[in-house]
Coordinates of C-alpha atoms in Angstrom, one line a residue:
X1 CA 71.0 120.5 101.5
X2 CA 72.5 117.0 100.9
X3 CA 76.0 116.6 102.8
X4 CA 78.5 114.4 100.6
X5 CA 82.0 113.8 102.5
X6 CA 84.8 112.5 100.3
X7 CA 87.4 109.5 102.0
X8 CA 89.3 109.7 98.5
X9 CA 89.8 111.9 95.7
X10 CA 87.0 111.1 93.4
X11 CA 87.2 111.6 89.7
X12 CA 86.1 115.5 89.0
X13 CA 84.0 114.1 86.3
X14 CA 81.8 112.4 88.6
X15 CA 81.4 115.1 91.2
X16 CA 80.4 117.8 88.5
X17 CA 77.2 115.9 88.4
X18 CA 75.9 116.8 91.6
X19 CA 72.9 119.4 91.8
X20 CA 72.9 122.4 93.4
X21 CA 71.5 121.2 96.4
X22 CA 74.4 118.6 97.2
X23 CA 77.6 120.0 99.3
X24 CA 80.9 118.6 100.4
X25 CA 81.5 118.6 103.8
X26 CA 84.4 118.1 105.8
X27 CA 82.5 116.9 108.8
X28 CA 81.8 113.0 108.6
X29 CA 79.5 113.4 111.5
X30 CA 77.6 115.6 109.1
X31 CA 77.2 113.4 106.0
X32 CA 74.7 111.7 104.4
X33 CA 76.8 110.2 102.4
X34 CA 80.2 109.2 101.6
X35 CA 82.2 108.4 98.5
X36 CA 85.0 106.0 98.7
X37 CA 87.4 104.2 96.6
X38 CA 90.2 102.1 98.8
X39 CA 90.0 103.6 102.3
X40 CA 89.9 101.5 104.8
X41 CA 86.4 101.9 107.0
X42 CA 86.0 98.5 109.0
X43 CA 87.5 101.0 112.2
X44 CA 85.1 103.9 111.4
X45 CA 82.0 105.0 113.4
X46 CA 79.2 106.0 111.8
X47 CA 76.3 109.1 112.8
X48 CA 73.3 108.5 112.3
X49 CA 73.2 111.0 109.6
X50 CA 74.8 108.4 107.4
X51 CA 72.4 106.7 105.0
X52 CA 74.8 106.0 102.1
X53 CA 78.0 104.8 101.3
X54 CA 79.1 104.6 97.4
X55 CA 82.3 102.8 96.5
X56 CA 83.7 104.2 93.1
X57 CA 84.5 100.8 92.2
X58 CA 83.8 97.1 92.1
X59 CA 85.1 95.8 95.1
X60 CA 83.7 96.2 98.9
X61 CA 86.6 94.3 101.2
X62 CA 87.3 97.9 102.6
X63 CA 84.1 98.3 103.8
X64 CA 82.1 96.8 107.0
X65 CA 78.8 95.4 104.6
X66 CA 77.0 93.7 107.8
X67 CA 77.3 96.7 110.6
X68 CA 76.4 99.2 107.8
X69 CA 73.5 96.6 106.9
X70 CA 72.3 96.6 110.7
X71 CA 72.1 100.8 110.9
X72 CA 70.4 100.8 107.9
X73 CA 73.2 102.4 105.5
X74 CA 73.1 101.0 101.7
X75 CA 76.3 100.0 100.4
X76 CA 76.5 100.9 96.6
X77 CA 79.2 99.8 93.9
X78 CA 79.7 100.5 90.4
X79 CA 80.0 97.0 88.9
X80 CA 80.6 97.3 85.0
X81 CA 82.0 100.6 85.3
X82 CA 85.7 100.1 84.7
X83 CA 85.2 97.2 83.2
X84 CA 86.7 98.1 79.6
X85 CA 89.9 98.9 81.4
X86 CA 89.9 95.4 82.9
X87 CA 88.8 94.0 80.0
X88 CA 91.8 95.2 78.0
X89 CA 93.8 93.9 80.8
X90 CA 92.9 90.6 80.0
X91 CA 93.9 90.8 76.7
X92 CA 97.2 92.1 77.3
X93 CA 97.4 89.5 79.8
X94 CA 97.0 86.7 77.0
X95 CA 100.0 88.1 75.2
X96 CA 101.9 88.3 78.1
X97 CA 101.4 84.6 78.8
X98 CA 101.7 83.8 75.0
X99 CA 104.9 85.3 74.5
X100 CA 107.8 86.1 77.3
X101 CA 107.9 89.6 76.6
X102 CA 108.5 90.3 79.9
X103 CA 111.3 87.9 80.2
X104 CA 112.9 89.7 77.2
X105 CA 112.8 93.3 79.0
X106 CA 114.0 91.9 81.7
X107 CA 116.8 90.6 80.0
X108 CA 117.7 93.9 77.7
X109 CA 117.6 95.6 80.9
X110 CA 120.6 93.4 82.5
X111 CA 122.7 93.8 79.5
X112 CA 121.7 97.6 78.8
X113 CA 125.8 98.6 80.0
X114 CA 127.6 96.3 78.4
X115 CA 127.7 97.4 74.6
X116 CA 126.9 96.1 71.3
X117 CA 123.3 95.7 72.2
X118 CA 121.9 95.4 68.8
X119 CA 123.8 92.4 68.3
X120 CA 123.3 90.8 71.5
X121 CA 119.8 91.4 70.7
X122 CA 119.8 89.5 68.2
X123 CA 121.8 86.6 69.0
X124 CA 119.4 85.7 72.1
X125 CA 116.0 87.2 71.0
X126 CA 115.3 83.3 71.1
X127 CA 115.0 82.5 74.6
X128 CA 111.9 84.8 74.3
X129 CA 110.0 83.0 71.6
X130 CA 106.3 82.3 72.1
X131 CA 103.0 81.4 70.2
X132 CA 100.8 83.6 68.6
X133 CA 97.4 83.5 70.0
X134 CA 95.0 83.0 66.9
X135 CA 93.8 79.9 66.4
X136 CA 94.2 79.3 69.9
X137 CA 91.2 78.4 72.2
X138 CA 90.4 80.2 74.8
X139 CA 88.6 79.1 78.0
X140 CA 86.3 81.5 80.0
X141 CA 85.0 81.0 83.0
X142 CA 82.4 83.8 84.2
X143 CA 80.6 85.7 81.3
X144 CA 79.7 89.1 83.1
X145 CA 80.4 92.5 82.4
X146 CA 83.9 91.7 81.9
X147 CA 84.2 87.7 81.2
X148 CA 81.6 88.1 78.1
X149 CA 83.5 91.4 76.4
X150 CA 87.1 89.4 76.9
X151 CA 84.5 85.9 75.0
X152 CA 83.6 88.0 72.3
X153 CA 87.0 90.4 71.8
X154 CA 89.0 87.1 71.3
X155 CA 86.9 85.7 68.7
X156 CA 87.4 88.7 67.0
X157 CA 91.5 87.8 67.3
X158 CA 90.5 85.1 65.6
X159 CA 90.7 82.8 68.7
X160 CA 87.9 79.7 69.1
X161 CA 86.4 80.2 72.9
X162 CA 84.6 78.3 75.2
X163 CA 82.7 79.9 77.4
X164 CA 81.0 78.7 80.8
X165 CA 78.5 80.5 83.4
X166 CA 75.2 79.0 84.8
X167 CA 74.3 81.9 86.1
X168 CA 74.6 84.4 83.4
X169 CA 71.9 87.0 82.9
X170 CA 69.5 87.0 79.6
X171 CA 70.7 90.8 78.9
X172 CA 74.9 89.4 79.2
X173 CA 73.6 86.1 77.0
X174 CA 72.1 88.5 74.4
X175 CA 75.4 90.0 74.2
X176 CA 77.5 87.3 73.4
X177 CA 79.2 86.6 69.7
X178 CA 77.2 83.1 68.6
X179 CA 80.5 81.5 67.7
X180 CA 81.6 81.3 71.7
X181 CA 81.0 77.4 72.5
X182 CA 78.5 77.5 75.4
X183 CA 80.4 74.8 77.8
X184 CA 78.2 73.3 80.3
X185 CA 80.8 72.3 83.5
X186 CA 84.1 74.2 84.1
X187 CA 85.4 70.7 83.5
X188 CA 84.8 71.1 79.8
X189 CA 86.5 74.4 79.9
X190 CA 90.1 73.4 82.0
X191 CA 90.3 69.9 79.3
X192 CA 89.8 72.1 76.0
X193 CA 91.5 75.7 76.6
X194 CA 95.1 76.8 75.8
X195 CA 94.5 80.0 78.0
X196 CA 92.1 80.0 80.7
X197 CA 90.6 83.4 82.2
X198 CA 88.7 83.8 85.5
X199 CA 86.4 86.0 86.0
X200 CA 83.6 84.8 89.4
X201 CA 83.2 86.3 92.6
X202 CA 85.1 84.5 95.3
X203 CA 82.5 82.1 96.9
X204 CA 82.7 79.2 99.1
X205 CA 82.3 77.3 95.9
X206 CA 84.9 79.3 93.6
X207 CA 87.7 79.7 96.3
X208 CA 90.8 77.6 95.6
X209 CA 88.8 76.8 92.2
X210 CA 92.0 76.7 90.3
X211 CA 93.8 73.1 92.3
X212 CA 95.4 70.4 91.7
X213 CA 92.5 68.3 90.9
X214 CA 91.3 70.8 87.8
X215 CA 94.8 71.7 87.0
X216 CA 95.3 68.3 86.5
X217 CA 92.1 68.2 83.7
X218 CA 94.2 70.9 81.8
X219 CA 96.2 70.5 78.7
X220 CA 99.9 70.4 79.6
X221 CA 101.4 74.1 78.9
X222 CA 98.3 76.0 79.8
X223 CA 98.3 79.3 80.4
X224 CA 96.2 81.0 83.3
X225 CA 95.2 84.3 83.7
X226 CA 93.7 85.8 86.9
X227 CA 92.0 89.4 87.3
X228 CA 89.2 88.7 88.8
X229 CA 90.1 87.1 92.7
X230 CA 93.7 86.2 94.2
X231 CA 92.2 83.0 96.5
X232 CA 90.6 81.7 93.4
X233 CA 94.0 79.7 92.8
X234 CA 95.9 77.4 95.1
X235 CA 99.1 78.2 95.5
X236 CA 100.9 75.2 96.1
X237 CA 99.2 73.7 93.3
X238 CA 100.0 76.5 91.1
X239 CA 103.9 76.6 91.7
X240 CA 104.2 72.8 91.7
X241 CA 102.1 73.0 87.8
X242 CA 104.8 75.8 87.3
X243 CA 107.7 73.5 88.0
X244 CA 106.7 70.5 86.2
X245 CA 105.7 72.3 83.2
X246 CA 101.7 71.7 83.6
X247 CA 100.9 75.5 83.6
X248 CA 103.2 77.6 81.2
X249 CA 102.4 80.9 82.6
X250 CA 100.6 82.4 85.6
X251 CA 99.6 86.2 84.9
X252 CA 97.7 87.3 87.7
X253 CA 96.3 91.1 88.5
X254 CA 96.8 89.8 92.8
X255 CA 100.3 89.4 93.4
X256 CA 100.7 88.3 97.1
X257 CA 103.6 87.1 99.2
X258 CA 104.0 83.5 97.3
X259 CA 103.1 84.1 93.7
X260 CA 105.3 87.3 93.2
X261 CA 108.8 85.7 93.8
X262 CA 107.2 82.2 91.7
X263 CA 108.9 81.3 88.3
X264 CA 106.7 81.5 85.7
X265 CA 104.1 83.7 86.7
X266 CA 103.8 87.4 85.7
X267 CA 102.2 89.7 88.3
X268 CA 100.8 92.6 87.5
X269 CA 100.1 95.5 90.7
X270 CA 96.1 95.1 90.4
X271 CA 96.3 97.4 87.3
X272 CA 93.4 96.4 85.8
X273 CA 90.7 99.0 86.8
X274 CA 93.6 101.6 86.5
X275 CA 92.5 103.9 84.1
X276 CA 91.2 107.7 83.6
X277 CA 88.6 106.7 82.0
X278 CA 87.5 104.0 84.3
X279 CA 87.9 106.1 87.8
X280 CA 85.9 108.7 85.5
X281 CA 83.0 106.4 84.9
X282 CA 83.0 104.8 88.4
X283 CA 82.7 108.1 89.8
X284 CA 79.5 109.3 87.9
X285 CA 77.9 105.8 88.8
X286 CA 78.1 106.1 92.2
X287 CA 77.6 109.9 92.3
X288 CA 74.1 109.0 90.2
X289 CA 73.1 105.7 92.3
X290 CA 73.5 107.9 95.4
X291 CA 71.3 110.8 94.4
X292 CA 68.8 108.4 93.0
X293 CA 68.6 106.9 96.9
X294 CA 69.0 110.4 98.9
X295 CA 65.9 111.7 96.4
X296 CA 64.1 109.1 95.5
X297 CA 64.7 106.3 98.0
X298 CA 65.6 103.7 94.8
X299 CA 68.5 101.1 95.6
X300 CA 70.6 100.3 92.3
X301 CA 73.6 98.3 92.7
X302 CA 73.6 98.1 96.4
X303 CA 75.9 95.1 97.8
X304 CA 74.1 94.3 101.4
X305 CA 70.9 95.6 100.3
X306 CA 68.2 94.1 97.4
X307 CA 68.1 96.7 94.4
X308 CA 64.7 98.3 94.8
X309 CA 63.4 100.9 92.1
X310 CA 60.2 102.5 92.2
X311 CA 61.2 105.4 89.8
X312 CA 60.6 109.2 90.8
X313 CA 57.7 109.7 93.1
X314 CA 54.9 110.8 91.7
X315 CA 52.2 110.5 94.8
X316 CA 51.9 112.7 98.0
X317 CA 54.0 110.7 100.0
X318 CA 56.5 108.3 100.0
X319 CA 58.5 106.2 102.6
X320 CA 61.2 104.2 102.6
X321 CA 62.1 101.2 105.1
X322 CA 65.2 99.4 105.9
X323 CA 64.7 96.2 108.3
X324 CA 65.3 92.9 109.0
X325 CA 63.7 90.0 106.7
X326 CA 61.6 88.3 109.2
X327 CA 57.9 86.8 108.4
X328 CA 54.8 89.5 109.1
X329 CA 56.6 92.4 108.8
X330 CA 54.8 93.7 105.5
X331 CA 51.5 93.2 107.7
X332 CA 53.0 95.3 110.6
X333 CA 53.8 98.5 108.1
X334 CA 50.1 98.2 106.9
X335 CA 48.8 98.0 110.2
X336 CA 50.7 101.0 111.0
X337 CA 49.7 102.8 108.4
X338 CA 46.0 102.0 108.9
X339 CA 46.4 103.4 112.2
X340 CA 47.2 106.8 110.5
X341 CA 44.1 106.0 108.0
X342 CA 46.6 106.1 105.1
X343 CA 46.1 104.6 101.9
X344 CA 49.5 102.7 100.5
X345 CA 48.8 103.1 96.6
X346 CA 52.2 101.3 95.9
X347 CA 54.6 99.1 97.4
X348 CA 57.8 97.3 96.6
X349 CA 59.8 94.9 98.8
X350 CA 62.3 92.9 98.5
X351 CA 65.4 90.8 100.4
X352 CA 68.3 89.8 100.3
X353 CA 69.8 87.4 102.8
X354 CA 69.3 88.9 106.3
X355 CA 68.2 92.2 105.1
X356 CA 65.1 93.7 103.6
X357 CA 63.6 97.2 101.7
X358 CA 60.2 98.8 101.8
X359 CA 58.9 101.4 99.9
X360 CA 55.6 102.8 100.1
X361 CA 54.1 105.4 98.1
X362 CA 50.9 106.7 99.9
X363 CA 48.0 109.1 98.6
X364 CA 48.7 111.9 100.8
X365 CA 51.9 113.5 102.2
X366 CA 53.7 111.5 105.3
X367 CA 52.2 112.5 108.5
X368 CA 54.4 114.2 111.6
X369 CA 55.3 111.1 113.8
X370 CA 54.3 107.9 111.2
X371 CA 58.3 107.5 110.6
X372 CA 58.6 107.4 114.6
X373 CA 55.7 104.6 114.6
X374 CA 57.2 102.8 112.3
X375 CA 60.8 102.5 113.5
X376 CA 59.3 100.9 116.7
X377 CA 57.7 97.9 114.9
X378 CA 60.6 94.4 115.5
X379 CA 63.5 94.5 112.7
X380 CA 63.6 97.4 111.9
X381 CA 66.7 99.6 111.3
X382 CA 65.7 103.2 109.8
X383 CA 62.8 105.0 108.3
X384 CA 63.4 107.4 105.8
X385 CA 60.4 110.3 104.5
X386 CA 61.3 110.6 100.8
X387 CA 58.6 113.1 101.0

């Protein structure tokens, strides 16, 4: 019986999709795996019954990647899953920056008591003007699950839009409307956009993207929207662009301590994932992910391990290794094996950064005492007998 332990309430319509041989379990020294949306684990211990750790969501900052990493426990997400909910976001978020409606509820708000309200209404409704957004180009920066759905749902607004990714997959390029202009440099994208929309990981190379260098390339009145990273824009350079009139707007999912309380910028309480439907579909990803490991040993959306997938076992015997990525250690298995007089009849392996992920499928079932052999050999961080 697989033991799941819950740190959050996790959307019914993902648990409901565990088999009959999965259990909750009160007892995190018991579980194999745990299912998490914002809990904070960086203080946790982990058994050594833990092997999984799925986070019904996108981001990981709540969770200790490296130490999990080093005691061989896969860290999964659920990238893509909520990313409709973002996605619409984004396009509220151009509105928002397009025209001061939040200004103007702001304002009906102050002068809700004092009478005659239509009238007044009336009378100032022009403090709140803005622009209409077709015709309108808009800039995007990151075309993944949620960057190329925002590229393609404003050309249907009738928007023209520039999009720019060098790393964008062949499945997210097939998916993109032919009328987005494919810009080559970010550059391109900050001197031709009326609205600009982030959506990259925050790297080395993306932090503080958003300066007073590139804000300078941008067309005066800009708007910028942020739900992808807060440290992707400088601060200082955003409120000074604010002040002189350089950036219009600011709408940002990442409200922090200076950009709240700044004129011009509309921050939103990280709604963007905030949805039924996305906490529903974000739970069944990373209740399916982490069945797929605990049966079958595959890694599918991990974040500190490489995706490995070797489909359902269909020989004797298979085995599963997490380790170290050092040189001969693929050599060291098969020697081991050898030893045993087993034949591998498959193997997959593959890295990513420090960390690396065997599997073996052998012609007969895995022999008492070959996992024990195996966990002696240099790097290596747990064995697991898929069967």
């Amino acid at each position: 019986m697989h033991k799941i332990h819950y740190l959050n309430k996790i959307s019914p319509k993902g648990t409901a999709l565990w088999k009959e041989n999965y259990e909750e379990t009160n007892n995190l020294d018991q579980a194999e795996a745990i299912m998490v949306r914002s809990a904070a684990m960086h203080d946790m211990e982990f058994s050594d019954n833990l092997v999984a750790i799925a986070r019904a969501g996108a981001g990981v900052n709540n969770i200790p990647l490296d130490r999990c990493a080093e005691k061989g426990i896969v860290v999964f997400n659920t990238p893509g899953a909520n990313a409709n909910g973002v996605k619409e976001m984004v396009l509220c978020g151009m509105l928002l920056g397009a025209r001061d409606v939040v200004g103007g509820i702001r304002w009906v708000q102050s002068i809700k008591d004092e009478g005659d309200i239509a009238k007044k209404v009336e009378k100032g409704k022009s403090q709140f003007a803005g622009n209409e957004i077709m015709n309108k180009t808009l800039g995007v920066i990151g075309l993944g699950a949620i960057g190329g759905p925002v590229a393609n749902a404003a050309i249907k607004l009738g928007m023209q839009v520039y999009g720019c990714d060098p790393y964008i997959s062949i499945d997210a390029a097939w998916h993109l409307n032919s009328n987005i202009i494919h810009a080559k440099t970010r550059e391109e994208v900050y001197a031709n956009s009326d609205i600009i929309t982030l959506h990259v990981p925050l790297l080395d190379s993306t932090k503080h993207m958003i300066n007073a260098e590139t804000i300078a390339m941008m067309k005066d009145g800009v708007v910028i929207l942020n739900f992808a990273r807060d440290l992707l824009v400088d601060d200082d350079a955003l409120e000074a662009a604010l002040k002189s009139g350089k950036v219009k707007r600011y709408i940002t999912d990442f409200p922090n301590d200076r950009t709240a309380g700044m004129e011009g910028v509309v921050a939103i309480p990280h709604l963007g994932a905030s949805t039924e439907e996305s906490e529903d579909n974000c739970a069944k990803m990373a209740v399916k992910q982490t069945m797929n490991y605990l049966e079958n040993g595959n890694i599918i959306n991990s974040v500190n391990y490489p995706n490995c997938d070797m489909g359902v076992c269909t020989k004797p015997g298979r085995i599963t290794v997490l380790h170290k990525n050092i040189p001969n250690t693929i050599s060291r298995f098969s020697t081991t094996l050898g030893s045993y007089n087993i034949n591998i009849s498959d193997m997959l392996n593959r890295s990513k950064g420090e960390h690396a992920y065997t599997m073996l499928d052998i012609d007969e079932p895995t022999p008492a005492g070959l996992a024990q052999e195996l966990e002696k050999q240099e790097g290596v961080y747990r064995v697991r007998v898929i069967k």
